[in-house]
PDB file of N, CA and C and ligand atoms in Angstrom:
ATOM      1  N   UNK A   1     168.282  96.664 149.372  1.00 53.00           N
ATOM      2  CA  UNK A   1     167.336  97.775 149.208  1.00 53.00           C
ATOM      3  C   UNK A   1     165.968  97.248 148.785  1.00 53.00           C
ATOM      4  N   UNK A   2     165.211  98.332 149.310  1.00 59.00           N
ATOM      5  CA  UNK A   2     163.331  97.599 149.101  1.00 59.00           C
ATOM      6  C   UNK A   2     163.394  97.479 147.410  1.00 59.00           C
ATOM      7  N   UNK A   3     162.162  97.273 146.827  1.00 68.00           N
ATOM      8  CA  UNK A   3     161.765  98.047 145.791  1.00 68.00           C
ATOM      9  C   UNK A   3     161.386  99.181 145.891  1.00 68.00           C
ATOM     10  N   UNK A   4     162.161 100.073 144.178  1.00 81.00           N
ATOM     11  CA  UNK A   4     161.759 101.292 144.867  1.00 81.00           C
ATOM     12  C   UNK A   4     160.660 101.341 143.608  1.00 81.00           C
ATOM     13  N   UNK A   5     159.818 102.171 143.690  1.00 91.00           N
ATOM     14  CA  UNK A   5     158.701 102.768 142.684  1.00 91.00           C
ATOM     15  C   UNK A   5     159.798 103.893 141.805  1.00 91.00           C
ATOM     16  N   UNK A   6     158.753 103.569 140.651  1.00 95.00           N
ATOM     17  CA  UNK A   6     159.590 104.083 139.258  1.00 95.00           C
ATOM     18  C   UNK A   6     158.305 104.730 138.646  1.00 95.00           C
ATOM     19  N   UNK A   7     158.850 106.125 137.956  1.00 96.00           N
ATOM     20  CA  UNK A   7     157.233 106.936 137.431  1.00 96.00           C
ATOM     21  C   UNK A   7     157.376 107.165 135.823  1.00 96.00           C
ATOM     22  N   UNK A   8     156.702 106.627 134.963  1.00 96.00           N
ATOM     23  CA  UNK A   8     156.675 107.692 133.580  1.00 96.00           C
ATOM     24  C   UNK A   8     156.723 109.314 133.538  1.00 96.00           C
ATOM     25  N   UNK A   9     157.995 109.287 132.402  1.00 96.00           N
ATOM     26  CA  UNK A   9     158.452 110.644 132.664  1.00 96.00           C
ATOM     27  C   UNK A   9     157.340 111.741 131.798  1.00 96.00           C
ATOM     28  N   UNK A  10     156.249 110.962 131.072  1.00 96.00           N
ATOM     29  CA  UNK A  10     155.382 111.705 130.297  1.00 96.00           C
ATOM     30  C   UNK A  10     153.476 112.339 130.901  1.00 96.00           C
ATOM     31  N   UNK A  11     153.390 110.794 131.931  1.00 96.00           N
ATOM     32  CA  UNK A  11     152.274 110.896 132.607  1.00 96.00           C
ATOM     33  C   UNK A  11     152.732 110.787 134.161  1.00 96.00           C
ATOM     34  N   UNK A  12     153.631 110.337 134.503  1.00 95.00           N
ATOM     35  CA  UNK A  12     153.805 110.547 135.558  1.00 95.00           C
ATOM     36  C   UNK A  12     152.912 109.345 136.615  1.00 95.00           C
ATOM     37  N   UNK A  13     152.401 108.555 135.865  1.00 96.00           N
ATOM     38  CA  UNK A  13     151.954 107.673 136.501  1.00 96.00           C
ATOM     39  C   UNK A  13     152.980 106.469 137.005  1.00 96.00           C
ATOM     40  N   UNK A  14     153.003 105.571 137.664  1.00 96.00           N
ATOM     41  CA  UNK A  14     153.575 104.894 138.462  1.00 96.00           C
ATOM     42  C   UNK A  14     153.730 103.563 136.891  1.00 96.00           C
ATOM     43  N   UNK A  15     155.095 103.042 137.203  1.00 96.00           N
ATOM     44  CA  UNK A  15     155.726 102.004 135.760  1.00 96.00           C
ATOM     45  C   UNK A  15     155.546 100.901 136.636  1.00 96.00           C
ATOM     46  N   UNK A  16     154.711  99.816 135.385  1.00 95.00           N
ATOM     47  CA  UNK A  16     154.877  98.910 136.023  1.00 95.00           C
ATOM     48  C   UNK A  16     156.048  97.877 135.837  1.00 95.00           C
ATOM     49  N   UNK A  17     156.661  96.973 136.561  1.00 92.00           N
ATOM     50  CA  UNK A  17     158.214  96.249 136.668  1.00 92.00           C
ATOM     51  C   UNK A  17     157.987  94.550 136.016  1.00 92.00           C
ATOM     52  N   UNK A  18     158.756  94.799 134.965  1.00 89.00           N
ATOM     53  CA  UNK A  18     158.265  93.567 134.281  1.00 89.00           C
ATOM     54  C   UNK A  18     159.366  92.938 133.763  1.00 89.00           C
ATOM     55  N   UNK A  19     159.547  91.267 135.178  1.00 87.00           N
ATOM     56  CA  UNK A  19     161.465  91.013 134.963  1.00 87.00           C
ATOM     57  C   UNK A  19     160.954  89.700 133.685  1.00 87.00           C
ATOM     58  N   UNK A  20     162.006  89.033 132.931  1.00 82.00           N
ATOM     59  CA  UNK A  20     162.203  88.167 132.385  1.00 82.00           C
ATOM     60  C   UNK A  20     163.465  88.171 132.029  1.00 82.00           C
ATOM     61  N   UNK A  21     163.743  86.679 131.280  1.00 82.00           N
ATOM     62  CA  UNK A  21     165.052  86.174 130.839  1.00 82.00           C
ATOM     63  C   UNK A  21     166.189  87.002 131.804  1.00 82.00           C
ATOM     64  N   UNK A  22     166.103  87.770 133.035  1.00 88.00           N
ATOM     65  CA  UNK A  22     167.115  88.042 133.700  1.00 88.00           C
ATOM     66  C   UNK A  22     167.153  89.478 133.588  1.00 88.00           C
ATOM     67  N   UNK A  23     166.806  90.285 132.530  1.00 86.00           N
ATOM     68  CA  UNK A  23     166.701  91.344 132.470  1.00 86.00           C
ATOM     69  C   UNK A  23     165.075  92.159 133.612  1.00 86.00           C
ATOM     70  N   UNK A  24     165.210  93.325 133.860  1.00 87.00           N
ATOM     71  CA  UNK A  24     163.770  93.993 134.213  1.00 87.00           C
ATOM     72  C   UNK A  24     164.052  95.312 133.375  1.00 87.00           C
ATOM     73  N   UNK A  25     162.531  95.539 132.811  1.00 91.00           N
ATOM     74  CA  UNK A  25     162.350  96.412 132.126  1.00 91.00           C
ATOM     75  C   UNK A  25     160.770  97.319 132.682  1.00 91.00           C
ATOM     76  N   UNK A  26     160.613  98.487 132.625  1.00 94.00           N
ATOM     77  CA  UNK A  26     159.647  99.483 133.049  1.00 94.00           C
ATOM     78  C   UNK A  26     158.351  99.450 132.041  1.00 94.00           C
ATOM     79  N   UNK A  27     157.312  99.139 132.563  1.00 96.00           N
ATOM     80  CA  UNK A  27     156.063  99.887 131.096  1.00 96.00           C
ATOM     81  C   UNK A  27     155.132 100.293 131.728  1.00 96.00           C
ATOM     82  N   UNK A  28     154.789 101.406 130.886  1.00 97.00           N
ATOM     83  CA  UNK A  28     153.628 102.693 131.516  1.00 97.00           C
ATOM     84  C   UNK A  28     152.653 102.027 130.591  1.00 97.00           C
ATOM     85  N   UNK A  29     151.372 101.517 131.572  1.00 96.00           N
ATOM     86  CA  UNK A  29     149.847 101.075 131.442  1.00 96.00           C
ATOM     87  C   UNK A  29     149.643 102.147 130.622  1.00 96.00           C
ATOM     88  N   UNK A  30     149.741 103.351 131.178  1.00 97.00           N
ATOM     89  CA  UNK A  30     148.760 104.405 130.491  1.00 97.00           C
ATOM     90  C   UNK A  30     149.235 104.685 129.232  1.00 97.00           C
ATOM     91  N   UNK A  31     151.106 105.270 128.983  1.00 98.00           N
ATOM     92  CA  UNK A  31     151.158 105.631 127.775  1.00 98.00           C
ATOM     93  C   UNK A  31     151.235 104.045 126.703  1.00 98.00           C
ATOM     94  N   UNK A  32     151.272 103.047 127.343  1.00 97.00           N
ATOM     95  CA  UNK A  32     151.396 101.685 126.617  1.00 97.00           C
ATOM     96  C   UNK A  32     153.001 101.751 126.368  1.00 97.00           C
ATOM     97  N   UNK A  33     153.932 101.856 126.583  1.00 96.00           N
ATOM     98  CA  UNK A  33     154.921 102.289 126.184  1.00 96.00           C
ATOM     99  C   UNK A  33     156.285 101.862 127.785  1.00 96.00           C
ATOM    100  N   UNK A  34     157.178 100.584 126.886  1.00 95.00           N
ATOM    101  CA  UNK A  34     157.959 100.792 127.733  1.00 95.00           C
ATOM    102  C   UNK A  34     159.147 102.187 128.052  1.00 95.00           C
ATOM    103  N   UNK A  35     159.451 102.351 129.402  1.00 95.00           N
ATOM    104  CA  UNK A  35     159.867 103.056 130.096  1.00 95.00           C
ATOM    105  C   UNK A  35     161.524 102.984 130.187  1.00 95.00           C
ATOM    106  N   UNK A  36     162.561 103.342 129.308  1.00 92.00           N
ATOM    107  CA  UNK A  36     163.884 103.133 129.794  1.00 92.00           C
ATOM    108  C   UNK A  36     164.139 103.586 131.059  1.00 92.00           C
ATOM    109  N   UNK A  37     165.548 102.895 131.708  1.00 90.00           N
ATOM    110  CA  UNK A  37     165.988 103.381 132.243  1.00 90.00           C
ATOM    111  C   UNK A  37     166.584 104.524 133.170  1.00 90.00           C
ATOM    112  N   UNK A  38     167.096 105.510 131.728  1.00 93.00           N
ATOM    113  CA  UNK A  38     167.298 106.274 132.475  1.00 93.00           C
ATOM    114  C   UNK A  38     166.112 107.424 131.979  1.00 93.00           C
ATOM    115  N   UNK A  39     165.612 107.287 131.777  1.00 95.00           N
ATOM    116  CA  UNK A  39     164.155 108.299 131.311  1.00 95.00           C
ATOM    117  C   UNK A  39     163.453 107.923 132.828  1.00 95.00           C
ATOM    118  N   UNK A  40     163.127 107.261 133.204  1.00 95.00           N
ATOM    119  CA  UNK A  40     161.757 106.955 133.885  1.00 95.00           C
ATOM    120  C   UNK A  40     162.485 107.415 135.316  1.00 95.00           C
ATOM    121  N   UNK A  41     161.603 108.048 136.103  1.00 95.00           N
ATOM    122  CA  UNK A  41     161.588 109.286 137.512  1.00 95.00           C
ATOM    123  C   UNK A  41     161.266 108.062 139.219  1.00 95.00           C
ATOM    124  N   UNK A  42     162.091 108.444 139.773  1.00 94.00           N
ATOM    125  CA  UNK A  42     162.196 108.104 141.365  1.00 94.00           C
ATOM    126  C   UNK A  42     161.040 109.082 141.374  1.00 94.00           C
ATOM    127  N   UNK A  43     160.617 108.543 142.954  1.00 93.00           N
ATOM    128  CA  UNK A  43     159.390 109.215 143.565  1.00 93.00           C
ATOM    129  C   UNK A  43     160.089 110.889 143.590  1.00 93.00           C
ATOM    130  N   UNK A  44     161.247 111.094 144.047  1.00 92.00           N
ATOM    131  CA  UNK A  44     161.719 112.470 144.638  1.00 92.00           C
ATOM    132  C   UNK A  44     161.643 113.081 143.088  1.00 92.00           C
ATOM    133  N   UNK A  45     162.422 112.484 141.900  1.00 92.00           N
ATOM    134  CA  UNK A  45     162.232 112.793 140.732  1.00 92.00           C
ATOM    135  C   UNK A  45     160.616 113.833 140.914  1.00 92.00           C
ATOM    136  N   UNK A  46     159.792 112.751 140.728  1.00 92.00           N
ATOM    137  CA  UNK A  46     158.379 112.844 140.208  1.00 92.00           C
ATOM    138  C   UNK A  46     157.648 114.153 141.008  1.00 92.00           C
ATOM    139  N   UNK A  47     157.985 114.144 142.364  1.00 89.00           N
ATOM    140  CA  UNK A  47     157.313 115.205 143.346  1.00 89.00           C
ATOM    141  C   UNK A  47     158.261 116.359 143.057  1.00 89.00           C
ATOM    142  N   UNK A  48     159.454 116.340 142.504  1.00 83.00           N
ATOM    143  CA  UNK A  48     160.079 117.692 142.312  1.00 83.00           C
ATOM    144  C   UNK A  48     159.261 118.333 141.009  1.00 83.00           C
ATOM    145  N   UNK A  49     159.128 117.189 139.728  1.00 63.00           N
ATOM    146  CA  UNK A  49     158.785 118.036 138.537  1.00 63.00           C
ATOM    147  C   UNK A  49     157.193 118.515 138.712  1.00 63.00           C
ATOM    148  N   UNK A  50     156.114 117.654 139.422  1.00 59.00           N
ATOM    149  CA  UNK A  50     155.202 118.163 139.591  1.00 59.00           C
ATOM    150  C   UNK A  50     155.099 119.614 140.354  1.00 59.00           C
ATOM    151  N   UNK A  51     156.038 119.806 141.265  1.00 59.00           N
ATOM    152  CA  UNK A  51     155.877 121.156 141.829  1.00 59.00           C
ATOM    153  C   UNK A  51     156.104 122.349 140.749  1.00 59.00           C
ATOM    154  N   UNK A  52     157.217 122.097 140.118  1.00 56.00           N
ATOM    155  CA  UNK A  52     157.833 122.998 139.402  1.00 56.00           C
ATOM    156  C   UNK A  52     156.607 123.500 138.383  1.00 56.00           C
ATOM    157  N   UNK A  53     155.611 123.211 137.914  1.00 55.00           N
ATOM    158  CA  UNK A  53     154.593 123.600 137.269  1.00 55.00           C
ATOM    159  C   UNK A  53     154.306 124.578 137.315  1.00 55.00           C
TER     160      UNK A  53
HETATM  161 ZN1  LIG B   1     153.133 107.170 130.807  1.00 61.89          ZN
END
């Protein structure tokens, strides 16, 4: 599978993917703040909650 894009679940901006020691972990530029797992939104995620507004 490609990479897929991963979104902060607070701004909704796009996480950036940051691997080491074997692990990859998510962090949002904007909120400064890494991104768990299962918190942080697939694109379909992200375009569903923005509609719902
Ligand atoms: Zn954020």
């Amino acid at each position: 599978m490609a990479n897929e894009k991963y979104y902060c679940p607070d701004c909704l901006n796009e996480l950036e993917e940051e691997s080491g020691c074997g692990s990859v972990s998510y962090f949002c530029n904007t909120c400064k703040k890494l991104v768990s797992r299962s918190k942080m939104l697939s694109k379909n995620e992200r375009t569903e909650g923005k509609e719902k507004e």
